[in-house]
Coordinates of C-alpha atoms in Angstrom, one line a residue:
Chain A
X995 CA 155.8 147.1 130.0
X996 CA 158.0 150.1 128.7
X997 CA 161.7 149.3 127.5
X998 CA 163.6 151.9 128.3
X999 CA 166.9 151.4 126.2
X1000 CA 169.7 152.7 127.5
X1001 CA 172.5 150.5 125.9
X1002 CA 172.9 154.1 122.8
X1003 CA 176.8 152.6 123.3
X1004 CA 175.7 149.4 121.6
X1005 CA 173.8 150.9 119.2
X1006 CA 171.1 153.6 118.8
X1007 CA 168.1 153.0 117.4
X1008 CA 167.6 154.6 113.6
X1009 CA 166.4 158.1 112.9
X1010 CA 163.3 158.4 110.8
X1011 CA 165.5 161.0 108.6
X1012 CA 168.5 158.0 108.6
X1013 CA 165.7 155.9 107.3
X1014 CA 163.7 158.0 104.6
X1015 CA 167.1 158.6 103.5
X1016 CA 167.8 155.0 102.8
X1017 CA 164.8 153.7 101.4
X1018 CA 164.7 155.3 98.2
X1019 CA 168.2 153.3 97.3
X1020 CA 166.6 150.2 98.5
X1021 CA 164.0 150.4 95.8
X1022 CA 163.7 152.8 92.7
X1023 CA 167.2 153.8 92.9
X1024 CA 169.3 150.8 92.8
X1025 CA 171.5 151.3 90.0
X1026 CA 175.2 150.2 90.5
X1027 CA 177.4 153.9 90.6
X1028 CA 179.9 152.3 88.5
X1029 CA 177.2 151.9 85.6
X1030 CA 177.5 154.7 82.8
X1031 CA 173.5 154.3 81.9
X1032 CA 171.1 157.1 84.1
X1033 CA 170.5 154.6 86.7
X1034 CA 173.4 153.9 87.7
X1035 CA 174.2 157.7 87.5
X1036 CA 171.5 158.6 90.1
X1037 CA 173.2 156.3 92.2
X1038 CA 176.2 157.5 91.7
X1039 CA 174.7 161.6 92.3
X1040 CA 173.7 160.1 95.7
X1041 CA 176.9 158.8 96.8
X1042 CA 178.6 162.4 95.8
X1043 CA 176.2 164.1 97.9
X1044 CA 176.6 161.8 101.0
X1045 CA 180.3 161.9 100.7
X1046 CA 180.3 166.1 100.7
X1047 CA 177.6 165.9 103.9
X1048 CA 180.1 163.8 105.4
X1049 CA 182.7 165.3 104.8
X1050 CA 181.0 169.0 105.8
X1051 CA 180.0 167.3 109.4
X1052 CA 183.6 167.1 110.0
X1053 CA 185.1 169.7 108.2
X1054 CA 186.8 167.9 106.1
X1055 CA 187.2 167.5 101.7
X1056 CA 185.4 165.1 100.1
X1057 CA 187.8 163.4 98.8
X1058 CA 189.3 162.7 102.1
X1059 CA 185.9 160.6 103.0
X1060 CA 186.5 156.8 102.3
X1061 CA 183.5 154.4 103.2
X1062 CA 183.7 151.3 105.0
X1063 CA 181.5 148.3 106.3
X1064 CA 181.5 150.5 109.8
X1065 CA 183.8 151.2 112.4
X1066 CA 186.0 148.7 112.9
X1067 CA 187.4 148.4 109.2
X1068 CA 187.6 151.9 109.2
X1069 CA 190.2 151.4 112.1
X1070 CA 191.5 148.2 110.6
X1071 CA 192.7 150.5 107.8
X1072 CA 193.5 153.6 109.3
X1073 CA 196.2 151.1 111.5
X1074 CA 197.5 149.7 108.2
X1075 CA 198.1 153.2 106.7
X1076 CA 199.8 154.3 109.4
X1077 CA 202.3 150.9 109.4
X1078 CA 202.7 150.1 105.8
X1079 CA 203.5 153.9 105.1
X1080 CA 205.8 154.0 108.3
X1081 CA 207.9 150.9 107.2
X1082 CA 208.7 152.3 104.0
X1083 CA 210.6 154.8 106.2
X1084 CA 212.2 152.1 108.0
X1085 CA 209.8 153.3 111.1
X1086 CA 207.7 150.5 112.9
X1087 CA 207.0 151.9 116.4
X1088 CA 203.4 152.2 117.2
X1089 CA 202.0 154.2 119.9
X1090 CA 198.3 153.2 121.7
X1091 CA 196.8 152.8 124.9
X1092 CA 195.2 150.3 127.2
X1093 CA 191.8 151.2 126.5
X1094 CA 191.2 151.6 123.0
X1095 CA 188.5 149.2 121.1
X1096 CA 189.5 145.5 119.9
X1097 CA 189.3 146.7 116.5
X1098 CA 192.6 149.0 117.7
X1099 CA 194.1 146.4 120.0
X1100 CA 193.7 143.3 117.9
X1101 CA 194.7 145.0 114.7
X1102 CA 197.7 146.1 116.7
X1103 CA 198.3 142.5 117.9
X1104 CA 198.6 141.3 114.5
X1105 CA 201.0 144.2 113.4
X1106 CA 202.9 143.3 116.5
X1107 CA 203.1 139.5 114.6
X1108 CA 204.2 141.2 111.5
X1109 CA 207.2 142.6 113.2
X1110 CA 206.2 146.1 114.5
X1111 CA 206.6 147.2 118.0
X1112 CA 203.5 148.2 120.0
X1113 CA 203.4 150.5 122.7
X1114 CA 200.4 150.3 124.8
X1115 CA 200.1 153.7 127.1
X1116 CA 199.0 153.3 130.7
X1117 CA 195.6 155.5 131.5
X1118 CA 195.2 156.7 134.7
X1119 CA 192.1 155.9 137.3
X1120 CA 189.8 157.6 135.2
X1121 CA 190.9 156.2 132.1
X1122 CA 192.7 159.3 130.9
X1123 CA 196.2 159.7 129.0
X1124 CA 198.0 162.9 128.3
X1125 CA 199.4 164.6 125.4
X1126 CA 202.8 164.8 127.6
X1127 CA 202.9 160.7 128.3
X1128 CA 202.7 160.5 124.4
X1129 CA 205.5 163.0 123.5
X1130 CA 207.3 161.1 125.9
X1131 CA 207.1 157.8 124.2
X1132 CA 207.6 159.3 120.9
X1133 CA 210.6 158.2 119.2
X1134 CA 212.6 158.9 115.7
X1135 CA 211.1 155.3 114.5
X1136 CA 207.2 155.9 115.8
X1137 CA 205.2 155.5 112.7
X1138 CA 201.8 156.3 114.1
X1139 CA 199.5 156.9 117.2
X1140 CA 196.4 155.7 117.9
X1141 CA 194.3 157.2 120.7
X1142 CA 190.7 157.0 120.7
X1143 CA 188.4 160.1 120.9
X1144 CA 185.9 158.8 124.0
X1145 CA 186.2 155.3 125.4
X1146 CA 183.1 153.0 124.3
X1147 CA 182.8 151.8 128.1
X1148 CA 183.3 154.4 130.6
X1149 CA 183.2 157.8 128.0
X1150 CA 186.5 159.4 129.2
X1151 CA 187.1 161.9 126.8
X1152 CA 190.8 161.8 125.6
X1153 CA 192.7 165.0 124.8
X1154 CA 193.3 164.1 121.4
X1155 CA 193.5 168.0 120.4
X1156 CA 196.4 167.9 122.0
X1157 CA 197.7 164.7 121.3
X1158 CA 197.7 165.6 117.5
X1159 CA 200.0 168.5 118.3
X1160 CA 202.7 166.8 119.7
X1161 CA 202.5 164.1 117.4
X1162 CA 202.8 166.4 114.1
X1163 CA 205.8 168.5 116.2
X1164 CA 207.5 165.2 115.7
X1165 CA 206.2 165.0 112.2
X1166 CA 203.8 161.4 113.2
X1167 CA 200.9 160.4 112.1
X1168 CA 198.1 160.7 114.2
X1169 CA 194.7 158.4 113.8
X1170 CA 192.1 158.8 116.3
X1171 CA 189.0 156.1 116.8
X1172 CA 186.2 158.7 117.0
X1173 CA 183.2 155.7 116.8
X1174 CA 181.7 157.0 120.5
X1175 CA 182.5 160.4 119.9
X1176 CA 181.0 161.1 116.2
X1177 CA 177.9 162.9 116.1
X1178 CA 178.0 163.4 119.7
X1179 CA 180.6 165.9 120.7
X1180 CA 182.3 168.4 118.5
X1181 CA 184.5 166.8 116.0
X1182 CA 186.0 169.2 113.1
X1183 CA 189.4 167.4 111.5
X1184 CA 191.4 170.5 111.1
X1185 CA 190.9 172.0 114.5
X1186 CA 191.8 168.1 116.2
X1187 CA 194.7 168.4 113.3
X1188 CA 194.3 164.4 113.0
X1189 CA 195.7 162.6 109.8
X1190 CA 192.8 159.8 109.9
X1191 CA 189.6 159.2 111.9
X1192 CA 187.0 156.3 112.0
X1193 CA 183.2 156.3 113.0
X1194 CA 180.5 154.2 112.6
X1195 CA 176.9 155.2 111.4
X1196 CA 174.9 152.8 114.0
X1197 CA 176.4 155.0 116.5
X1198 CA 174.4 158.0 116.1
X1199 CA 171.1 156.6 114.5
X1200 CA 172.3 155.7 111.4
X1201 CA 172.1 152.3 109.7
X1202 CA 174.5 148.9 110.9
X1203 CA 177.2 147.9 108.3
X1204 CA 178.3 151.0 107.8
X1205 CA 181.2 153.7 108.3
X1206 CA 183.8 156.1 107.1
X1207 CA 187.3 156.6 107.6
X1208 CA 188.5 160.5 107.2
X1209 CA 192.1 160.4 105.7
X1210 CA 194.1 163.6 105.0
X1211 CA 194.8 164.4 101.2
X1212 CA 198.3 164.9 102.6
X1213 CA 198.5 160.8 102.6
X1214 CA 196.8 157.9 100.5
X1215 CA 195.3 155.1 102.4
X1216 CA 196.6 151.4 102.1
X1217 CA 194.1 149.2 100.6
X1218 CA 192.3 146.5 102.9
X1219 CA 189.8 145.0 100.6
X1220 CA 191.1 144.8 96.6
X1221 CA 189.2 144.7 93.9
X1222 CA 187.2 147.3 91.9
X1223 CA 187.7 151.0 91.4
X1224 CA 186.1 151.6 94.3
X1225 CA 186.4 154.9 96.6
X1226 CA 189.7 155.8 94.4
X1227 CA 191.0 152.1 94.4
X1228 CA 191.4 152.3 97.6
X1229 CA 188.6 150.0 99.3
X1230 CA 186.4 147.8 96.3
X1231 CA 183.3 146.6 96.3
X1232 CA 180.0 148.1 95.1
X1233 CA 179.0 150.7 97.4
X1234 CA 176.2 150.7 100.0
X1235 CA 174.1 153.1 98.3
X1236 CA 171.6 153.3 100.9
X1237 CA 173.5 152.6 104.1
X1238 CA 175.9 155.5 103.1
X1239 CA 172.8 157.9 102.4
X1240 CA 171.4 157.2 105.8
X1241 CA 175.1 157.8 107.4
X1242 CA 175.1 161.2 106.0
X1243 CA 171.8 162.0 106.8
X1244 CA 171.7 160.8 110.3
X1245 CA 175.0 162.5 110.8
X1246 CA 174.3 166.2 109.5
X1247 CA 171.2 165.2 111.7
X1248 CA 172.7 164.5 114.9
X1249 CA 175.8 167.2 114.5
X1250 CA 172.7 169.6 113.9
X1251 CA 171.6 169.1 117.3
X1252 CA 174.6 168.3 119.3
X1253 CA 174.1 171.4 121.6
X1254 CA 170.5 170.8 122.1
X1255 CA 171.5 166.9 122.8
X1256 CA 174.5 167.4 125.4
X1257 CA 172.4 169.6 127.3
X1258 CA 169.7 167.1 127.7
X1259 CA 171.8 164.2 128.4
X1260 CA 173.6 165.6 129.8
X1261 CA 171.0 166.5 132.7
X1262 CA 170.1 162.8 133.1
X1263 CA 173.5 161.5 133.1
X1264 CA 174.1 163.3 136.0
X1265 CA 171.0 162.5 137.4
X1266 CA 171.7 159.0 137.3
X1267 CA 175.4 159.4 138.8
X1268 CA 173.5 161.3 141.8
X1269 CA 171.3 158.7 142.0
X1270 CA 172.8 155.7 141.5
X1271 CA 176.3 156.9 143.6
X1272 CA 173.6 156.9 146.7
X1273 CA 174.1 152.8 146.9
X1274 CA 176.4 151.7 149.2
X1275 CA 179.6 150.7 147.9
X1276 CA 179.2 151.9 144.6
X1277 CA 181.5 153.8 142.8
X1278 CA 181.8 155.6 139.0
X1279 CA 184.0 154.3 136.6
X1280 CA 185.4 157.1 134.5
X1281 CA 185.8 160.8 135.0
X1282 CA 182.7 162.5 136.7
X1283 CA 182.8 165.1 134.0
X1284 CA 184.8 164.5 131.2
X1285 CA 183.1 162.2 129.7
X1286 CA 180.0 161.6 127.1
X1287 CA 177.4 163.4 127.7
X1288 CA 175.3 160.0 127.7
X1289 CA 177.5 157.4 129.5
X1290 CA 176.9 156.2 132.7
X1291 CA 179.1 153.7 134.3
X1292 CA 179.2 152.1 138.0
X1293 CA 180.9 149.1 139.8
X1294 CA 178.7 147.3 142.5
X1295 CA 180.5 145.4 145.0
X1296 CA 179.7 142.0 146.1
X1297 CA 177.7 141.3 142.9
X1298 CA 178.0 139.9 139.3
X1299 CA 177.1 142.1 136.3
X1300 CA 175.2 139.5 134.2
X1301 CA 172.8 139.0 137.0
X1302 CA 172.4 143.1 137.1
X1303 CA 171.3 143.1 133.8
X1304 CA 168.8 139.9 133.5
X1305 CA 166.7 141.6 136.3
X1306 CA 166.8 145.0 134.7
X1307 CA 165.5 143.5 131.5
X1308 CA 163.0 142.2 133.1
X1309 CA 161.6 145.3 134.2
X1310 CA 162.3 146.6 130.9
X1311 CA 165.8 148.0 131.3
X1312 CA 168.2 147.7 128.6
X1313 CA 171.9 148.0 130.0
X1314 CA 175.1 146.2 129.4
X1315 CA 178.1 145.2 131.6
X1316 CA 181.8 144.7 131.7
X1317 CA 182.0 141.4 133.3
X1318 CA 183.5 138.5 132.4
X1319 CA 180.2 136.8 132.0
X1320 CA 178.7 139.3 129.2
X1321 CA 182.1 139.8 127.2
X1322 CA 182.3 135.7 126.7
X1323 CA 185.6 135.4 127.6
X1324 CA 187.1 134.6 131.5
X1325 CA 188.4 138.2 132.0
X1326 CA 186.3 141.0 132.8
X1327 CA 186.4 144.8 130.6
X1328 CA 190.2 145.4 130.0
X1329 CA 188.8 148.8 130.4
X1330 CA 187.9 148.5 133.9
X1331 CA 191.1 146.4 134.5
X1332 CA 193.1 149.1 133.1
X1333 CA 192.0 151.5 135.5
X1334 CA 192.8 149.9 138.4
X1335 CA 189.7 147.9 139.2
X1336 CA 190.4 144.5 140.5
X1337 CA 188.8 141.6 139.1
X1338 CA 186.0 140.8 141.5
X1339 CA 185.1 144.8 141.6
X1340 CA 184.8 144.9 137.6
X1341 CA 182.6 141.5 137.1
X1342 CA 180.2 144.1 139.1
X1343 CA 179.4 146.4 136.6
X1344 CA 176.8 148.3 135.0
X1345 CA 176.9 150.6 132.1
X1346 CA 173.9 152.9 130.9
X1347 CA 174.1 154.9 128.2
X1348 CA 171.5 157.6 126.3
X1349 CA 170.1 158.9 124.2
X1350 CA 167.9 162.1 123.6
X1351 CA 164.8 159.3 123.2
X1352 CA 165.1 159.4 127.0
X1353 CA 163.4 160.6 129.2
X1354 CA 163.9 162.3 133.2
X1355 CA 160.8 160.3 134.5
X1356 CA 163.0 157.0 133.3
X1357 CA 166.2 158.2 134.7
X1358 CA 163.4 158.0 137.8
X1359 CA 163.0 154.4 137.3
X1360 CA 166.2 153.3 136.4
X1361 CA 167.6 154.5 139.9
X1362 CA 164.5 153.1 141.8
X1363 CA 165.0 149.6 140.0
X1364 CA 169.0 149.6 140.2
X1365 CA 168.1 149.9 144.0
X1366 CA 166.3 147.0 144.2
X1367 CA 168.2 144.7 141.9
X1368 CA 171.7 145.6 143.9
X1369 CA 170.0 144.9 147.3
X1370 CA 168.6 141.9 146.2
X1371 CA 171.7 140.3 144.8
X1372 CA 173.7 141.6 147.8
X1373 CA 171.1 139.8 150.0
X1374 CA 172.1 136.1 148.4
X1375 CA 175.8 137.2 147.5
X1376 CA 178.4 135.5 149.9
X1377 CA 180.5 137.8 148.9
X1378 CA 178.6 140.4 150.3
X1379 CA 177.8 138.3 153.4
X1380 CA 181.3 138.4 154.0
X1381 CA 182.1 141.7 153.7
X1382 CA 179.7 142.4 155.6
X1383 CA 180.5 140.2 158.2
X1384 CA 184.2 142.1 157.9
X1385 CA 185.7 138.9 156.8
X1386 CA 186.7 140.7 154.1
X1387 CA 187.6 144.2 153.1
X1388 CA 185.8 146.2 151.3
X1389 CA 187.4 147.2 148.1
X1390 CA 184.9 150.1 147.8
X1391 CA 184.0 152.5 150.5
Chain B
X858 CA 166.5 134.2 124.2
X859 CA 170.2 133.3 125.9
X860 CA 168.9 130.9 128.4
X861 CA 165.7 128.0 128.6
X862 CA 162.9 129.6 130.5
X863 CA 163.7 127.5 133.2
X864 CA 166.8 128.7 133.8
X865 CA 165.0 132.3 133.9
X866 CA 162.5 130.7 136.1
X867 CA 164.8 129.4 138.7
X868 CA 167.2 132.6 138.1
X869 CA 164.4 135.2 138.7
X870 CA 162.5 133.0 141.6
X871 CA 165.5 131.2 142.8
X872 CA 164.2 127.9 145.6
X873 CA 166.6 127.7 148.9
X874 CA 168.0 131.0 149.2
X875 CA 169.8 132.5 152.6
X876 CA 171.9 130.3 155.1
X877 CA 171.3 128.2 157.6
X878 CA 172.4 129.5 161.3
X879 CA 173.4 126.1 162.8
X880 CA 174.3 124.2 159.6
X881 CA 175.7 120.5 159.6
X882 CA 178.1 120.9 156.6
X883 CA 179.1 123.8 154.6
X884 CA 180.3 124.0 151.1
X885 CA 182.1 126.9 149.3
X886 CA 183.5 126.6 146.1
X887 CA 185.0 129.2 143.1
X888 CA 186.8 132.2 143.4
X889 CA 185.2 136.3 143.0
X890 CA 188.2 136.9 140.8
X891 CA 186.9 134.1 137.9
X892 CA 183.0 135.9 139.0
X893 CA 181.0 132.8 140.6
X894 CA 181.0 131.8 144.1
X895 CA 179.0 129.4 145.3
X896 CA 178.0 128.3 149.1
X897 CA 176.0 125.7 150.2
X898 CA 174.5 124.9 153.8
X899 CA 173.2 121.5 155.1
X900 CA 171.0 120.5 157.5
X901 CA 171.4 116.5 157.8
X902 CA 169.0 114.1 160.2
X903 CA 168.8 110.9 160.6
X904 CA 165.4 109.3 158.7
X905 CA 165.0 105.9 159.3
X906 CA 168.8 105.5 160.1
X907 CA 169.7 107.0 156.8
X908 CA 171.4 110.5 157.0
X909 CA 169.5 113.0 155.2
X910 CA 169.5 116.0 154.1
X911 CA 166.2 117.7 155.6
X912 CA 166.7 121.4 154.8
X913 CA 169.4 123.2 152.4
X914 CA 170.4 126.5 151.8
X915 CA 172.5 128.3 149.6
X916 CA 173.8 132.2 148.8
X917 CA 175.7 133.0 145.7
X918 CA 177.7 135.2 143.7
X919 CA 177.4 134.6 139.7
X920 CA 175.8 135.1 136.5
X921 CA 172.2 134.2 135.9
X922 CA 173.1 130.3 135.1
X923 CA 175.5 130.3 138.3
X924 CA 172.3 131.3 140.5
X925 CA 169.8 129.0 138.6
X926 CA 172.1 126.1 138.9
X927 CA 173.0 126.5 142.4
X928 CA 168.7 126.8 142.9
X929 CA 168.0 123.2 141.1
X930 CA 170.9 121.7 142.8
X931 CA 169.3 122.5 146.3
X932 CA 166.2 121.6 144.8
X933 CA 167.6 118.2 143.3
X934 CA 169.2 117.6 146.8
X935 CA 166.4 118.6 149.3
X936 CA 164.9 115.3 151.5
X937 CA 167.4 113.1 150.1
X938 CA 169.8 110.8 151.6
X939 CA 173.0 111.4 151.3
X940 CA 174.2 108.8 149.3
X941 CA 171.9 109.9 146.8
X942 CA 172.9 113.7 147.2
X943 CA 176.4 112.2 146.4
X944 CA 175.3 110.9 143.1
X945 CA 174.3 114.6 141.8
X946 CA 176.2 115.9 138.5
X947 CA 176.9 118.7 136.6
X948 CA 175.2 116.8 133.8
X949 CA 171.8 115.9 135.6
X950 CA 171.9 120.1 137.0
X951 CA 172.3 121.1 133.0
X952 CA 169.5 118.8 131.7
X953 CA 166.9 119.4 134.7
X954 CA 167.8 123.2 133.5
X955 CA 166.8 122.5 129.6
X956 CA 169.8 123.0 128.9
X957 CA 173.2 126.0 129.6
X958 CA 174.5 127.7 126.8
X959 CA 178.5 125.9 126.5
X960 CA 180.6 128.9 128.0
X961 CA 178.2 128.6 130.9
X962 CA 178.8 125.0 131.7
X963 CA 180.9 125.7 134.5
X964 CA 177.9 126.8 136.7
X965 CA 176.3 123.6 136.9
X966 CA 179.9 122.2 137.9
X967 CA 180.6 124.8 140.3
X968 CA 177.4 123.7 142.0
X969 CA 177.7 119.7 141.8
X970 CA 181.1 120.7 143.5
X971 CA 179.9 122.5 145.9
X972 CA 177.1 120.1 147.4
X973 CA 180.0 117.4 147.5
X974 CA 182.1 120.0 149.6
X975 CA 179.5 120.5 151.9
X976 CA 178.9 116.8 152.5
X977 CA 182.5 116.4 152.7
X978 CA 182.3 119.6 155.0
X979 CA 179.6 117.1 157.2
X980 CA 181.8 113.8 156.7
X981 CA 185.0 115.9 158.1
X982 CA 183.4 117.7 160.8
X983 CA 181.8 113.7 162.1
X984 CA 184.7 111.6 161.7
X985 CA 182.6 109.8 159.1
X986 CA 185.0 107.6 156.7
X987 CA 184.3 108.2 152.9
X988 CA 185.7 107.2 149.6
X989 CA 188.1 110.4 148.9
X990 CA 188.3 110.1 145.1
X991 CA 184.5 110.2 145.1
X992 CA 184.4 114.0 146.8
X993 CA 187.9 114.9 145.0
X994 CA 187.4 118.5 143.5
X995 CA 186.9 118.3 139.6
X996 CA 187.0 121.6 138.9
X997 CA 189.4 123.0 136.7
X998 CA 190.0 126.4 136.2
X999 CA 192.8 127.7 133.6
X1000 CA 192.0 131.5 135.1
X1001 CA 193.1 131.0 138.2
X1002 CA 194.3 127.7 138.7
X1003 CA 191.8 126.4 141.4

């Protein structure tokens, strides 16, 4: 049987250039770039060079590249810039929205503990907020805000161009989450005008474990993790030689192709939202085109997500979901939730997202099996029985 | 692997599936807001005197466990008398399962509850006196408070 992945949100699988550029730190080159003898100088050669590809794939410096263990310290530390350098101005107003990451939302919970106020923006039905809703809530004691670049669930692409502007006419910093976006869509730091962005390497077939966070020489990040000399003092512990080489190969690789890559995903993406939008009470969750080229992301009614995706595996299909069962907790996505779908609509969902390993012919099969697996859950859900029946309303039409 | 393989087995060929058309008792039980509903349908003769349950049907909506317990509970059920069919838990579901991974416990309780509600439904619908705190609900749900 074929598995056809198509859970790239997740993870992607690892480049061969992401991993010929890691192995040869993983065995003749292992020296310790704090060391002053030649090995530990080749090591630290590498780590120059991977910090000035990373840096060049976003147009940034390279001094304004600091690595992390992946994305969600690099947004763990990009919050606490942003507060500890606003409460030395007596500023502790933070500005986010409903459908950013847990690493944003949970760091922001504990800031909220520490005694700062958090502002979560309201998105719209396709998951979208506006430059104008944050100049609104902009005040003379807003320390930062913290939008993401393209939501992890349903791919809405945020206007964070935009967003940055307004934010530096009122002279605040601006931080934006760009883990989904990096290496997929157009990122360059001085044209977005952010102060600080995250993104993770397993994200665009790179290695797990680890990230970077881009911080503007105009500021100096606050230090998570203390210890050693590290990345300026500002993040110890002896770096991940080979994890950070395959990050900048595997990015300089996928920003390489990123025309060649949206086009073909794309293609399938819509595809799939053809295809899949022919089921009956179906309907997509996020905006039908501004979004990531490779996310796909449905709602089912009258059936549970889990169930969607054991069958799919079977056949070979690997998807995720935003219900309640998948995320471990009662509730179902906070995404979905936060665009307006109610709770028995979002335990029904389905997301599918690419990469440029796939192919049409399984965009094909995903449709055909999708089909099947929706029509036979419907046909032992009571749920859809009822609605059916028109004991209930359909929340979907 | 998240679940035993007969879990998989009674998720992916689930026994007892559909309703029954002229069904002595009826049981629903859960909520679509928490994401499990279950619904059970009876069919109960009398075998040698004894009520029993000759044929049983169920539909639900759920996860994988959710469908796989509410299968082995129709299974566990099926040509038994009643009284029997009363003395079904959550506990003999789990372990005739191999097993649910512990935030999935719930399932096999949703579907011990809801055999009991349709033999309640049965016991209502006949005037048939039974012990109350025996077919009291059990389940106990923080989300929604059901």
């Amino acid at each position: 049987m074929e598995t056809i992945y198509v859970d790239n949100a997740a993870t992607t699988k690892m480049s061969k250039t992401a991993i010929n550029a890691m192995l040869p730190y993983l065995d003749e080159c292992y020296g310790n770039p704090s060391s002053l003898h030649t090995v530990g100088q080749l090591a630290q050669e590498a780590l120059v060079r991977a910090r000035e590809e990373v840096a060049k794939a976003l147009g940034a410096e390279p001094r304004e590249i600091f690595f992390t263990s992946g994305g969600s310290e690099a947004d763990n530390q990009a919050l606490l810039t942003g507060a500890e350098r606003g409460a030395l101005k007596g500023k502790k107003h933070i500005i986010s929205q409903k459908t950013e990451h847990h690493a944003i939302l949970h760091s922001l919970r504990r800031l909220e503990k520490q005694g700062y106020e958090i502002e979560l923006l309201d998105v719209d039905e396709f998951g979208n907020v506006t430059a104008e809703q944050v100049k609104n809530a902009i005040r003379d004691d807003t320390a930062l805000v913290t939008i993401m670049a393209a939501n992890n669930e349903i791919g809405t692409l945020m206007p964070i161009k935009e967003i940055a502007d307004v934010c530096h006419e009122k002279g605040v910093l601006f931080h934006t989450d760009a883990v989904q976006a990096a290496g997929h869509i157009p990122l360059n730091v001085h044209e977005i005008g952010c102060d600080m962005l995250s993104l993770s390497a397993h994200k665009f077939h790179g290695p797990k474990g680890v990230g970077a966070l881009y911080v503007s020489k105009k500021l100096f990040p606050s230090t998570l993790i203390e210890g050693g000399a590290q990345e300026r003092g500002r993040r110890a512990g002896t770096e991940n030689i080979a994890g950070i080489s395959s990050m900048a190969a595997a990015l300089t690789e996928s920003v390489a192709n990123i025309s060649e890559n949206t086009r073909k995903l794309t293609a399938m993406r819509d595809r799939l939202i053809e295809g899949l939008s022919e089921i009956p009470h179906s309907v997509l969750n996020g905006d039908r085109n501004n979004r990531l080229p490779g996310n796909v992301n449905m709602c089912f009614e009258g059936i549970e997500g889990e169930s969607i995706l054991l069958l799919l595996d079977a056949k070979g299909i690997c998807a995720s979901s935003g219900s309640a069962c998948t995320s471990g907790s009662l509730d179902p996505s906070h995404v979905l939730l936060a665009i307006g779908r109610p709770h028995e609509v979002a335990h029904g969902s389905l997301r599918l997202t690419l990469s440029e390993e796939n192919t049409p012919e399984q965009m094909e099969f995903i449709i055909k099996s999708v089909k099947e697996v929706v029509e036979y859950l419907r046909g032992m859900s009571p749920v859809w029985q009822d609605l059916q029946e028109g004991k209930k309303k359909y929340v979907i039409q | 692997m998240l679940y035993s393989e007969k879990v998989m087995d009674h998720f992916t060929n689930p026994r007892n599936v559909g309703t029954l058309d002229n069904a002595d008792g009826i049981g629903e039980v859960g909520n679509a807001k928490c994401g499990d509903i279950m619904k059970i349908f009876l069919k109960i003769d009398k075998e040698n005197g004894v009520d029993t349950i000759t044929d049983v049907k169920f539909s639900t909506f759920g996860c994988g466990s959710a469908i796989a317990s509410s299968s082995m509970a129709t299974e566990m059920i099926k040509g038994k008398p009643l009284s029997q069919a009363l003395e079904l838990t959550n506990k003999a579901v789990v372990e005739a399962l191999d097993g649910l991974p512990a935030h999935k416990l719930h399932c096999s309780v949703l579907a011990e509850e809801a055999v009991k509600a349709a033999i309640k439904d049965y016991y209502d619908k006949n005037g048939i006196e039974y012990d109350h705190a025996k077919l009291e609900s059990k389940h106990d749900c923080e989300h929604c408070g059901e």
